[in-house]
């Protein structure tokens, strides 16, 4: 077994270190921060089992995954004040799930932080041993930034609290991370995404992340203010990107490509289904994006579905191989198109059957299944045949090469 290098930590933390070693494996280091006047001692090298990564990282603790492969055998939760650091090239592999066992996923609670330090040459990979969709949960981050269901709420796939008033809340930094085969389902209506961001603040860094072969959405935002750059969503079974509950963030360079046999919308965007005018209103800015679908297939064949009161500003888009480009549903969204707070500029359409569709809200008291009246929302977009999208039109952009798969 590889030995862990000695670390200086507080004497009072020795028992904590030895207790927590059971969570992880060789080349896993727990450290506890100390003030400069704390007594310190040398802790000898400790062998730990890298085949059983799960448990809680508590306040003052930093679990460092140094190298090689770590077997995720249950839930790994970073509690408030705790940190998880993952070094370049590390593989976190969820073991095969058996009914009755603990679901495998990684969750960051409010006040906790995750630091993924991958590089283009050595990305961090979170995957599953049996390489099939829905094999494990994925990554859930819960922050203290504003949401619109209420002051706070409980995350649907971890039960953790999220939301608050801290727009610049910092849940850590994620760079060069690939998440594969996520989307474990509790039921037909409740399942994990690849990366789920609940009330995450804009002090958090999310850059160079791919979600591949998930069984639900690739990326989903539940409120919050986090900004992102360089996101790749490939072959996810539901939507590639999804937001709701008042998310406001500034984003650049998104690239999505559906598989030939599966995939729904490129983007599914909501404000709040119970109150379309709930504040804060979802209103992200997205520049330089390519969405590649699988044609005019199924009922969810839209490149971008905008509903229940979301706003948004888009620029420099390439939409390729979709039944519908922009689908705006409900009166609030149609009104935002009219006043210019829901708009897309410099859009290039390739093999898109209908560039835009608008559907008004169903009148109160209408029979179940009634469809609202059609509306003209063509002013939502302006076209530009020279738009480059994520950087190279429908081709793989340079920034996505070398650390992704499936492109």
GROMACS .gro file of C-alpha atoms in nm:
model
  407
    1UNK     CA    1   0.000   0.000   0.000
    2UNK     CA    2   0.121   0.350  -0.074
    3UNK     CA    3   0.215   0.541   0.240
    4UNK     CA    4   0.080   0.885   0.324
    5UNK     CA    5   0.342   1.150   0.384
    6UNK     CA    6   0.358   1.283   0.740
    7UNK     CA    7   0.147   1.589   0.813
    8UNK     CA    8   0.167   1.842   1.094
    9UNK     CA    9  -0.167   1.873   1.271
   10UNK     CA   10  -0.292   1.962   1.619
   11UNK     CA   11  -0.246   1.703   1.893
   12UNK     CA   12  -0.616   1.721   1.969
   13UNK     CA   13  -0.695   1.617   1.612
   14UNK     CA   14  -0.504   1.285   1.620
   15UNK     CA   15  -0.807   1.079   1.721
   16UNK     CA   16  -1.017   1.251   1.455
   17UNK     CA   17  -0.760   1.169   1.188
   18UNK     CA   18  -0.746   0.801   1.281
   19UNK     CA   19  -1.124   0.772   1.302
   20UNK     CA   20  -1.178   0.931   0.965
   21UNK     CA   21  -0.913   0.725   0.792
   22UNK     CA   22  -1.173   0.450   0.758
   23UNK     CA   23  -1.361   0.668   0.511
   24UNK     CA   24  -1.105   0.646   0.240
   25UNK     CA   25  -0.791   0.494   0.101
   26UNK     CA   26  -0.417   0.510   0.065
   27UNK     CA   27  -0.314   0.850  -0.065
   28UNK     CA   28  -0.608   1.006   0.116
   29UNK     CA   29  -0.503   1.273   0.365
   30UNK     CA   30  -0.716   1.436   0.630
   31UNK     CA   31  -0.575   1.762   0.764
   32UNK     CA   32  -0.714   1.994   1.028
   33UNK     CA   33  -0.630   2.363   1.025
   34UNK     CA   34  -0.459   2.516   1.329
   35UNK     CA   35  -0.374   2.862   1.454
   36UNK     CA   36  -0.007   2.956   1.472
   37UNK     CA   37   0.009   2.911   1.850
   38UNK     CA   38  -0.147   2.563   1.858
   39UNK     CA   39   0.087   2.286   1.973
   40UNK     CA   40   0.177   2.056   1.684
   41UNK     CA   41   0.322   1.711   1.650
   42UNK     CA   42   0.433   1.483   1.370
   43UNK     CA   43   0.179   1.218   1.273
   44UNK     CA   44   0.346   0.909   1.129
   45UNK     CA   45   0.246   0.768   0.792
   46UNK     CA   46  -0.089   0.589   0.801
   47UNK     CA   47  -0.223   0.323   0.567
   48UNK     CA   48  -0.590   0.371   0.477
   49UNK     CA   49  -0.823   0.173   0.254
   50UNK     CA   50  -0.891   0.347  -0.080
   51UNK     CA   51  -1.164   0.091  -0.157
   52UNK     CA   52  -1.420   0.238   0.084
   53UNK     CA   53  -1.469   0.610   0.020
   54UNK     CA   54  -1.782   0.740   0.197
   55UNK     CA   55  -1.890   0.926   0.509
   56UNK     CA   56  -1.879   1.285   0.635
   57UNK     CA   57  -1.604   1.546   0.610
   58UNK     CA   58  -1.663   1.769   0.910
   59UNK     CA   59  -1.577   2.127   0.997
   60UNK     CA   60  -1.202   2.193   0.999
   61UNK     CA   61  -1.121   1.879   0.800
   62UNK     CA   62  -0.980   1.863   0.449
   63UNK     CA   63  -0.992   1.527   0.273
   64UNK     CA   64  -0.731   1.521  -0.004
   65UNK     CA   65  -0.751   1.259  -0.280
   66UNK     CA   66  -0.393   1.256  -0.401
   67UNK     CA   67  -0.364   1.009  -0.691
   68UNK     CA   68  -0.497   0.693  -0.849
   69UNK     CA   69  -0.847   0.545  -0.812
   70UNK     CA   70  -1.082   0.569  -0.515
   71UNK     CA   71  -1.387   0.345  -0.479
   72UNK     CA   72  -1.700   0.539  -0.383
   73UNK     CA   73  -1.912   0.295  -0.182
   74UNK     CA   74  -2.181   0.530  -0.049
   75UNK     CA   75  -2.255   0.895   0.016
   76UNK     CA   76  -1.959   1.129   0.066
   77UNK     CA   77  -2.085   1.451   0.226
   78UNK     CA   78  -1.880   1.765   0.286
   79UNK     CA   79  -2.038   1.934   0.585
   80UNK     CA   80  -2.019   2.303   0.674
   81UNK     CA   81  -1.657   2.401   0.731
   82UNK     CA   82  -1.525   2.085   0.567
   83UNK     CA   83  -1.328   2.058   0.241
   84UNK     CA   84  -1.273   1.794  -0.026
   85UNK     CA   85  -0.968   1.843  -0.248
   86UNK     CA   86  -0.913   1.623  -0.554
   87UNK     CA   87  -0.576   1.634  -0.730
   88UNK     CA   88  -0.516   1.608  -1.108
   89UNK     CA   89  -0.575   1.269  -1.268
   90UNK     CA   90  -0.767   1.118  -0.977
   91UNK     CA   91  -1.049   0.874  -1.062
   92UNK     CA   92  -1.345   0.841  -0.825
   93UNK     CA   93  -1.526   0.522  -0.924
   94UNK     CA   94  -1.867   0.437  -0.782
   95UNK     CA   95  -1.888   0.069  -0.706
   96UNK     CA   96  -2.177  -0.139  -0.841
   97UNK     CA   97  -2.499  -0.055  -0.657
   98UNK     CA   98  -2.701  -0.334  -0.496
   99UNK     CA   99  -3.057  -0.276  -0.372
  100UNK     CA  100  -3.057  -0.196  -0.003
  101UNK     CA  101  -2.713  -0.037  -0.007
  102UNK     CA  102  -2.636   0.332   0.034
  103UNK     CA  103  -2.661   0.537  -0.285
  104UNK     CA  104  -2.325   0.651  -0.416
  105UNK     CA  105  -2.295   1.028  -0.464
  106UNK     CA  106  -2.093   1.331  -0.354
  107UNK     CA  107  -2.274   1.617  -0.179
  108UNK     CA  108  -2.147   1.955  -0.063
  109UNK     CA  109  -2.359   2.106   0.214
  110UNK     CA  110  -2.399   2.478   0.280
  111UNK     CA  111  -2.067   2.606   0.410
  112UNK     CA  112  -1.875   2.306   0.276
  113UNK     CA  113  -1.633   2.333  -0.016
  114UNK     CA  114  -1.506   2.112  -0.298
  115UNK     CA  115  -1.183   2.179  -0.487
  116UNK     CA  116  -1.136   1.977  -0.807
  117UNK     CA  117  -0.787   2.056  -0.938
  118UNK     CA  118  -0.787   1.872  -1.270
  119UNK     CA  119  -0.592   1.986  -1.574
  120UNK     CA  120  -0.640   1.945  -1.947
  121UNK     CA  121  -0.374   1.675  -1.949
  122UNK     CA  122  -0.498   1.509  -1.629
  123UNK     CA  123  -0.870   1.573  -1.569
  124UNK     CA  124  -1.044   1.439  -1.263
  125UNK     CA  125  -1.292   1.167  -1.360
  126UNK     CA  126  -1.597   1.061  -1.159
  127UNK     CA  127  -1.740   0.746  -1.310
  128UNK     CA  128  -1.901   0.410  -1.236
  129UNK     CA  129  -1.750   0.064  -1.225
  130UNK     CA  130  -2.014  -0.091  -1.452
  131UNK     CA  131  -2.018   0.198  -1.707
  132UNK     CA  132  -2.397   0.220  -1.744
  133UNK     CA  133  -2.633   0.515  -1.705
  134UNK     CA  134  -2.795   0.563  -1.367
  135UNK     CA  135  -2.515   0.371  -1.195
  136UNK     CA  136  -2.462   0.639  -0.928
  137UNK     CA  137  -2.591   0.978  -0.818
  138UNK     CA  138  -2.343   1.239  -0.935
  139UNK     CA  139  -2.238   1.564  -0.764
  140UNK     CA  140  -2.473   1.785  -0.560
  141UNK     CA  141  -2.367   2.130  -0.436
  142UNK     CA  142  -2.584   2.330  -0.195
  143UNK     CA  143  -2.508   2.697  -0.133
  144UNK     CA  144  -2.649   3.004   0.040
  145UNK     CA  145  -2.735   3.217  -0.266
  146UNK     CA  146  -3.093   3.339  -0.334
  147UNK     CA  147  -3.366   3.107  -0.466
  148UNK     CA  148  -3.736   3.171  -0.529
  149UNK     CA  149  -3.934   2.882  -0.370
  150UNK     CA  150  -3.874   3.056  -0.034
  151UNK     CA  151  -3.587   3.178   0.181
  152UNK     CA  152  -3.448   2.825   0.186
  153UNK     CA  153  -3.553   2.483   0.061
  154UNK     CA  154  -3.454   2.118   0.082
  155UNK     CA  155  -3.266   1.965  -0.212
  156UNK     CA  156  -3.469   1.693  -0.380
  157UNK     CA  157  -3.185   1.442  -0.414
  158UNK     CA  158  -2.990   1.483  -0.090
  159UNK     CA  159  -3.225   1.644   0.159
  160UNK     CA  160  -2.969   1.917   0.228
  161UNK     CA  161  -3.079   2.275   0.289
  162UNK     CA  162  -3.003   2.533   0.020
  163UNK     CA  163  -3.074   2.898  -0.052
  164UNK     CA  164  -3.031   3.220   0.142
  165UNK     CA  165  -2.911   3.576   0.090
  166UNK     CA  166  -2.538   3.533   0.017
  167UNK     CA  167  -2.505   3.602  -0.357
  168UNK     CA  168  -2.126   3.564  -0.347
  169UNK     CA  169  -2.130   3.241  -0.145
  170UNK     CA  170  -1.827   3.023  -0.218
  171UNK     CA  171  -1.868   2.644  -0.242
  172UNK     CA  172  -1.518   2.596  -0.384
  173UNK     CA  173  -1.369   2.553  -0.730
  174UNK     CA  174  -1.417   2.285  -0.996
  175UNK     CA  175  -1.189   2.272  -1.300
  176UNK     CA  176  -1.137   1.995  -1.554
  177UNK     CA  177  -1.385   1.744  -1.419
  178UNK     CA  178  -1.564   1.470  -1.613
  179UNK     CA  179  -1.879   1.313  -1.463
  180UNK     CA  180  -1.994   0.989  -1.627
  181UNK     CA  181  -2.293   0.749  -1.596
  182UNK     CA  182  -2.478   0.949  -1.330
  183UNK     CA  183  -2.851   0.987  -1.271
  184UNK     CA  184  -2.950   0.730  -1.011
  185UNK     CA  185  -3.331   0.743  -0.973
  186UNK     CA  186  -3.520   0.729  -0.645
  187UNK     CA  187  -3.842   0.705  -0.847
  188UNK     CA  188  -3.981   0.790  -1.191
  189UNK     CA  189  -3.994   1.160  -1.097
  190UNK     CA  190  -3.694   1.198  -0.864
  191UNK     CA  191  -3.345   1.133  -0.991
  192UNK     CA  192  -2.997   1.279  -0.980
  193UNK     CA  193  -2.841   1.488  -1.254
  194UNK     CA  194  -2.473   1.490  -1.339
  195UNK     CA  195  -2.394   1.820  -1.163
  196UNK     CA  196  -2.677   1.968  -0.956
  197UNK     CA  197  -2.629   2.323  -0.824
  198UNK     CA  198  -2.873   2.427  -0.551
  199UNK     CA  199  -2.849   2.792  -0.453
  200UNK     CA  200  -2.480   2.802  -0.545
  201UNK     CA  201  -2.318   3.145  -0.517
  202UNK     CA  202  -2.099   3.335  -0.760
  203UNK     CA  203  -1.794   3.299  -0.537
  204UNK     CA  204  -1.783   2.941  -0.666
  205UNK     CA  205  -1.582   2.852  -0.978
  206UNK     CA  206  -1.728   2.603  -1.230
  207UNK     CA  207  -1.511   2.568  -1.542
  208UNK     CA  208  -1.419   2.289  -1.783
  209UNK     CA  209  -1.676   2.032  -1.672
  210UNK     CA  210  -1.828   1.755  -1.884
  211UNK     CA  211  -2.131   1.543  -1.798
  212UNK     CA  212  -2.143   1.233  -2.018
  213UNK     CA  213  -2.398   0.951  -2.048
  214UNK     CA  214  -2.621   1.059  -1.760
  215UNK     CA  215  -2.973   0.922  -1.736
  216UNK     CA  216  -3.133   1.257  -1.644
  217UNK     CA  217  -3.008   1.612  -1.708
  218UNK     CA  218  -2.643   1.694  -1.756
  219UNK     CA  219  -2.629   2.022  -1.560
  220UNK     CA  220  -2.910   2.172  -1.353
  221UNK     CA  221  -2.932   2.497  -1.158
  222UNK     CA  222  -3.185   2.544  -0.879
  223UNK     CA  223  -3.166   2.918  -0.819
  224UNK     CA  224  -2.838   3.072  -0.714
  225UNK     CA  225  -2.597   3.310  -0.883
  226UNK     CA  226  -2.306   3.088  -0.989
  227UNK     CA  227  -2.131   3.168  -1.319
  228UNK     CA  228  -1.986   2.901  -1.548
  229UNK     CA  229  -1.746   2.861  -1.841
  230UNK     CA  230  -1.655   2.576  -2.073
  231UNK     CA  231  -1.930   2.320  -2.005
  232UNK     CA  232  -1.979   2.007  -2.216
  233UNK     CA  233  -2.293   1.790  -2.205
  234UNK     CA  234  -2.295   1.473  -2.416
  235UNK     CA  235  -2.536   1.182  -2.458
  236UNK     CA  236  -2.745   1.261  -2.150
  237UNK     CA  237  -3.086   1.101  -2.167
  238UNK     CA  238  -3.299   1.399  -2.065
  239UNK     CA  239  -3.200   1.766  -2.110
  240UNK     CA  240  -2.840   1.869  -2.151
  241UNK     CA  241  -2.885   2.191  -1.949
  242UNK     CA  242  -3.172   2.279  -1.713
  243UNK     CA  243  -3.248   2.569  -1.479
  244UNK     CA  244  -3.525   2.675  -1.243
  245UNK     CA  245  -3.601   2.859  -0.916
  246UNK     CA  246  -3.450   3.196  -1.003
  247UNK     CA  247  -3.101   3.121  -1.131
  248UNK     CA  248  -2.903   3.427  -1.240
  249UNK     CA  249  -2.553   3.365  -1.374
  250UNK     CA  250  -2.318   3.479  -1.648
  251UNK     CA  251  -2.196   3.198  -1.872
  252UNK     CA  252  -1.970   3.145  -2.171
  253UNK     CA  253  -1.886   2.852  -2.397
  254UNK     CA  254  -2.137   2.570  -2.362
  255UNK     CA  255  -2.129   2.273  -2.599
  256UNK     CA  256  -2.392   1.998  -2.605
  257UNK     CA  257  -2.427   1.699  -2.834
  258UNK     CA  258  -2.701   1.441  -2.800
  259UNK     CA  259  -2.665   1.074  -2.884
  260UNK     CA  260  -2.839   0.938  -3.193
  261UNK     CA  261  -3.073   0.723  -2.984
  262UNK     CA  262  -3.144   0.937  -2.675
  263UNK     CA  263  -3.172   1.293  -2.550
  264UNK     CA  264  -3.453   1.543  -2.506
  265UNK     CA  265  -3.409   1.921  -2.505
  266UNK     CA  266  -3.085   2.108  -2.533
  267UNK     CA  267  -3.207   2.350  -2.264
  268UNK     CA  268  -3.516   2.327  -2.045
  269UNK     CA  269  -3.558   2.657  -1.861
  270UNK     CA  270  -3.806   2.754  -1.589
  271UNK     CA  271  -3.864   3.024  -1.333
  272UNK     CA  272  -4.112   2.878  -1.086
  273UNK     CA  273  -4.396   2.645  -1.183
  274UNK     CA  274  -4.608   2.746  -0.881
  275UNK     CA  275  -4.560   3.120  -0.924
  276UNK     CA  276  -4.432   3.235  -1.262
  277UNK     CA  277  -4.350   3.580  -1.118
  278UNK     CA  278  -4.160   3.457  -0.813
  279UNK     CA  279  -3.848   3.658  -0.733
  280UNK     CA  280  -3.565   3.640  -0.807
  281UNK     CA  281  -3.671   3.561  -1.164
  282UNK     CA  282  -3.448   3.319  -1.355
  283UNK     CA  283  -3.246   3.540  -1.589
  284UNK     CA  284  -2.907   3.399  -1.694
  285UNK     CA  285  -2.680   3.534  -1.965
  286UNK     CA  286  -2.529   3.275  -2.201
  287UNK     CA  287  -2.278   3.357  -2.474
  288UNK     CA  288  -2.107   3.129  -2.725
  289UNK     CA  289  -2.315   2.812  -2.718
  290UNK     CA  290  -2.365   2.515  -2.953
  291UNK     CA  291  -2.655   2.273  -2.911
  292UNK     CA  292  -2.668   1.966  -3.137
  293UNK     CA  293  -2.981   1.753  -3.123
  294UNK     CA  294  -3.100   1.432  -3.284
  295UNK     CA  295  -3.357   1.581  -3.520
  296UNK     CA  296  -3.732   1.619  -3.519
  297UNK     CA  297  -3.779   1.327  -3.281
  298UNK     CA  298  -4.021   1.292  -2.990
  299UNK     CA  299  -4.224   1.555  -2.806
  300UNK     CA  300  -3.922   1.721  -2.644
  301UNK     CA  301  -3.737   1.808  -2.962
  302UNK     CA  302  -3.666   2.173  -2.881
  303UNK     CA  303  -3.319   2.320  -2.875
  304UNK     CA  304  -3.432   2.570  -2.611
  305UNK     CA  305  -3.759   2.540  -2.414
  306UNK     CA  306  -3.843   2.855  -2.211
  307UNK     CA  307  -4.143   2.838  -1.980
  308UNK     CA  308  -4.313   2.933  -1.647
  309UNK     CA  309  -4.175   3.285  -1.650
  310UNK     CA  310  -3.801   3.254  -1.713
  311UNK     CA  311  -3.609   3.539  -1.871
  312UNK     CA  312  -3.270   3.506  -2.037
  313UNK     CA  313  -3.020   3.669  -2.271
  314UNK     CA  314  -2.836   3.462  -2.535
  315UNK     CA  315  -2.573   3.560  -2.788
  316UNK     CA  316  -2.372   3.378  -3.059
  317UNK     CA  317  -2.559   3.047  -3.080
  318UNK     CA  318  -2.544   2.753  -3.317
  319UNK     CA  319  -2.856   2.534  -3.303
  320UNK     CA  320  -2.824   2.221  -3.515
  321UNK     CA  321  -3.055   1.929  -3.587
  322UNK     CA  322  -3.369   2.012  -3.387
  323UNK     CA  323  -3.742   2.003  -3.448
  324UNK     CA  324  -3.782   2.348  -3.289
  325UNK     CA  325  -3.526   2.618  -3.216
  326UNK     CA  326  -3.697   2.835  -2.951
  327UNK     CA  327  -4.016   2.724  -2.776
  328UNK     CA  328  -4.165   2.987  -2.545
  329UNK     CA  329  -4.456   2.879  -2.327
  330UNK     CA  330  -4.687   3.081  -2.095
  331UNK     CA  331  -4.794   3.443  -2.103
  332UNK     CA  332  -4.509   3.577  -1.890
  333UNK     CA  333  -4.241   3.445  -2.125
  334UNK     CA  334  -4.426   3.572  -2.432
  335UNK     CA  335  -4.441   3.912  -2.264
  336UNK     CA  336  -4.066   3.902  -2.199
  337UNK     CA  337  -4.007   3.837  -2.568
  338UNK     CA  338  -4.214   4.144  -2.647
  339UNK     CA  339  -4.026   4.370  -2.404
  340UNK     CA  340  -3.681   4.232  -2.493
  341UNK     CA  341  -3.593   4.070  -2.161
  342UNK     CA  342  -3.600   3.726  -2.323
  343UNK     CA  343  -3.391   3.738  -2.637
  344UNK     CA  344  -3.121   3.572  -2.846
  345UNK     CA  345  -2.892   3.754  -3.087
  346UNK     CA  346  -2.661   3.617  -3.358
  347UNK     CA  347  -2.823   3.276  -3.399
  348UNK     CA  348  -2.731   3.026  -3.669
  349UNK     CA  349  -2.987   2.754  -3.746
  350UNK     CA  350  -2.878   2.431  -3.915
  351UNK     CA  351  -3.139   2.166  -3.999
  352UNK     CA  352  -3.400   2.314  -3.763
  353UNK     CA  353  -3.759   2.250  -3.876
  354UNK     CA  354  -3.927   2.542  -3.693
  355UNK     CA  355  -3.717   2.833  -3.571
  356UNK     CA  356  -3.965   2.945  -3.304
  357UNK     CA  357  -4.294   2.841  -3.144
  358UNK     CA  358  -4.502   3.030  -2.887
  359UNK     CA  359  -4.783   2.890  -2.671
  360UNK     CA  360  -4.988   3.106  -2.438
  361UNK     CA  361  -5.109   2.996  -2.096
  362UNK     CA  362  -5.417   2.777  -2.077
  363UNK     CA  363  -5.723   2.981  -1.963
  364UNK     CA  364  -5.840   2.911  -1.609
  365UNK     CA  365  -6.109   2.645  -1.590
  366UNK     CA  366  -6.013   2.478  -1.918
  367UNK     CA  367  -6.043   2.098  -1.938
  368UNK     CA  368  -5.733   1.899  -1.854
  369UNK     CA  369  -5.507   1.859  -2.154
  370UNK     CA  370  -5.610   2.186  -2.316
  371UNK     CA  371  -5.333   2.351  -2.517
  372UNK     CA  372  -5.295   2.729  -2.507
  373UNK     CA  373  -5.333   2.949  -2.811
  374UNK     CA  374  -5.037   2.999  -3.042
  375UNK     CA  375  -4.833   3.319  -3.025
  376UNK     CA  376  -4.575   3.471  -3.258
  377UNK     CA  377  -4.240   3.483  -3.075
  378UNK     CA  378  -4.018   3.516  -3.380
  379UNK     CA  379  -3.872   3.840  -3.246
  380UNK     CA  380  -3.694   3.639  -2.977
  381UNK     CA  381  -3.401   3.585  -3.213
  382UNK     CA  382  -3.187   3.760  -3.470
  383UNK     CA  383  -2.988   3.552  -3.715
  384UNK     CA  384  -2.622   3.551  -3.813
  385UNK     CA  385  -2.496   3.290  -4.061
  386UNK     CA  386  -2.143   3.347  -3.932
  387UNK     CA  387  -2.218   3.266  -3.567
  388UNK     CA  388  -1.953   3.035  -3.419
  389UNK     CA  389  -2.135   2.908  -3.112
  390UNK     CA  390  -1.901   2.737  -2.867
  391UNK     CA  391  -1.608   2.824  -3.091
  392UNK     CA  392  -1.617   2.604  -3.401
  393UNK     CA  393  -1.982   2.584  -3.496
  394UNK     CA  394  -2.094   2.221  -3.468
  395UNK     CA  395  -1.737   2.089  -3.459
  396UNK     CA  396  -1.562   2.020  -3.131
  397UNK     CA  397  -1.416   2.350  -3.004
  398UNK     CA  398  -1.046   2.365  -2.927
  399UNK     CA  399  -1.105   2.428  -2.557
  400UNK     CA  400  -1.297   2.097  -2.530
  401UNK     CA  401  -1.026   1.880  -2.680
  402UNK     CA  402  -0.796   1.658  -2.478
  403UNK     CA  403  -0.999   1.612  -2.158
  404UNK     CA  404  -1.346   1.509  -2.280
  405UNK     CA  405  -1.493   1.189  -2.426
  406UNK     CA  406  -1.773   1.116  -2.674
  407UNK     CA  407  -1.709   1.408  -2.912
   0.00000   0.00000   0.00000
